[in-house]
Amino acid sequence: MTAMVKAEGVHKSFGPVQVLKGIDLEVAPREVFCLIGPSGSGKSTFLRCINHLEKVNSGRLYVDGELVGYRQKGDKLYELKDREVAEKRRDIGMVFQRFNLFPHMTALENVIEAPVQVKRESKAVARERAQKLLDRVGLADKAANYPSQLSGGQQQRVAIARALAMEPKLMLFDEPTSALDPELVGDVLDVMRGLAEDGMTMIVVTHEMGFAREVGDSVVFMDDGVVVESGHPREVLTNPRHERTKSFLSKVL
Ligand SMILES: Nc1ncnc2c1ncn2[C@@H]1O[C@H](COP(=O)(O)OP(=O)(O)O)[C@@H](O)[C@H]1O
Ligand SMILES: [Mg+2]
C-alpha cells in the first residue's frame, strides 16, 4: 500500500539554523497521525514542507506516492512550476491555529470561495456541498454569518469546512485548538474525531493529549528537529521510553 505521506531524511534549515535534522516517517492512508513536541521543535515547518510551502534542503517527501515539489528525471531533480505546485496543494487541506477566514465573506462564501475560484465549480454545486459541510461541522444555521459574528470555535469549524470543500485526500492540522477558549475546544475536536471516523488521513499537531490518545493511530514526539520516539499513542503517551519524551509529557499532561 502506498503511504499517504512518506518522509525520508528530510532536512530543513533557515540560514544557519537547522530546524529539521533528518525526519523519517510514514503516514498510512486513513491514519490519524499526531505530532507532538515542544515549541520550536520544527512541527509547523515539517507540515509546511509537506505542501511545499517550505522547500526541503535535502531528503525527500512523498504525498500519495508522488515526490513533493520536484520531478525526477534520471537522477536529477527539477523543481515543479508554481502552477504545478498549486495544483498538488489542492489535494491537501490545511487548518491553522489562527483560522484565517476571509472577514468580508459569510461562512458559506468562505467555504465556496476556493471551489468556485480555483476549481471553477458552479456556484450552485459549490453551495450545495458547502451547506452539507457546514451541517457536518454543526453550523448549518450559521451559513449567513460573518466571521466576526462567530465564536473562535465556530470560526475554526468553518475553516475546517472550507478545507474539506476542496475534497482533499490529506488534512494537516497545526494546533487547531491552541487559540481557543477551553470551553470551545471540545466542539472542534469532535469535528476532527468525526473526520477520523470517516477515514480521512490526518496529521495533527496538537497539545491535546486526550485527543491523541483516543483518536490517534500513532503519535510521534519531535524535539529539536528529530523524531525522538514514535508508536501507538498508548505506548508513547503512557509508557514513553526516552527521557525527553517523559520530560515533555510531564509538562503537558
Ligand atoms: N521562516 C523562518 N525563518 C527563520 N526561522 C524560522 C522560520 N520558520 C521557523 N523558523 C524557526 O524554526 C524553528 C522551528 O519552528 P516551528 O517549525 O514553527 O516549530 P514548532 O511548530 O514546533 O513550534 C524555530 O526556531 C523557528 O524560529
Ligand atoms: Mg508550530
Short mmCIF file of C-alpha atoms and ligand atoms in Angstrom, two decimals, residues 38-45 47 97 174-175 205 207, ligand 2:
data_model
loop_
_atom_site.label_atom_id
_atom_site.label_comp_id
_atom_site.label_asym_id
_atom_site.label_seq_id
_atom_site.Cartn_x
_atom_site.Cartn_y
_atom_site.Cartn_z
CA PRO A 38 7.86 21.44 22.42
CA SER A 39 7.58 24.82 20.79
CA GLY A 40 10.34 25.36 18.26
CA SER A 41 10.92 21.66 17.61
CA GLY A 42 10.01 22.02 13.92
CA LYS A 43 6.45 20.70 13.81
CA SER A 44 4.98 23.57 11.78
CA THR A 45 7.98 23.63 9.48
CA LEU A 47 3.83 20.44 7.92
CA GLN A 97 -4.09 27.81 14.84
CA ASP A 174 -1.46 22.80 13.04
CA GLU A 175 -2.54 23.27 16.65
CA VAL A 205 -0.03 18.83 15.56
CA HIS A 207 -1.15 19.55 22.68
MG MG B 2 4.09 25.38 15.34
#
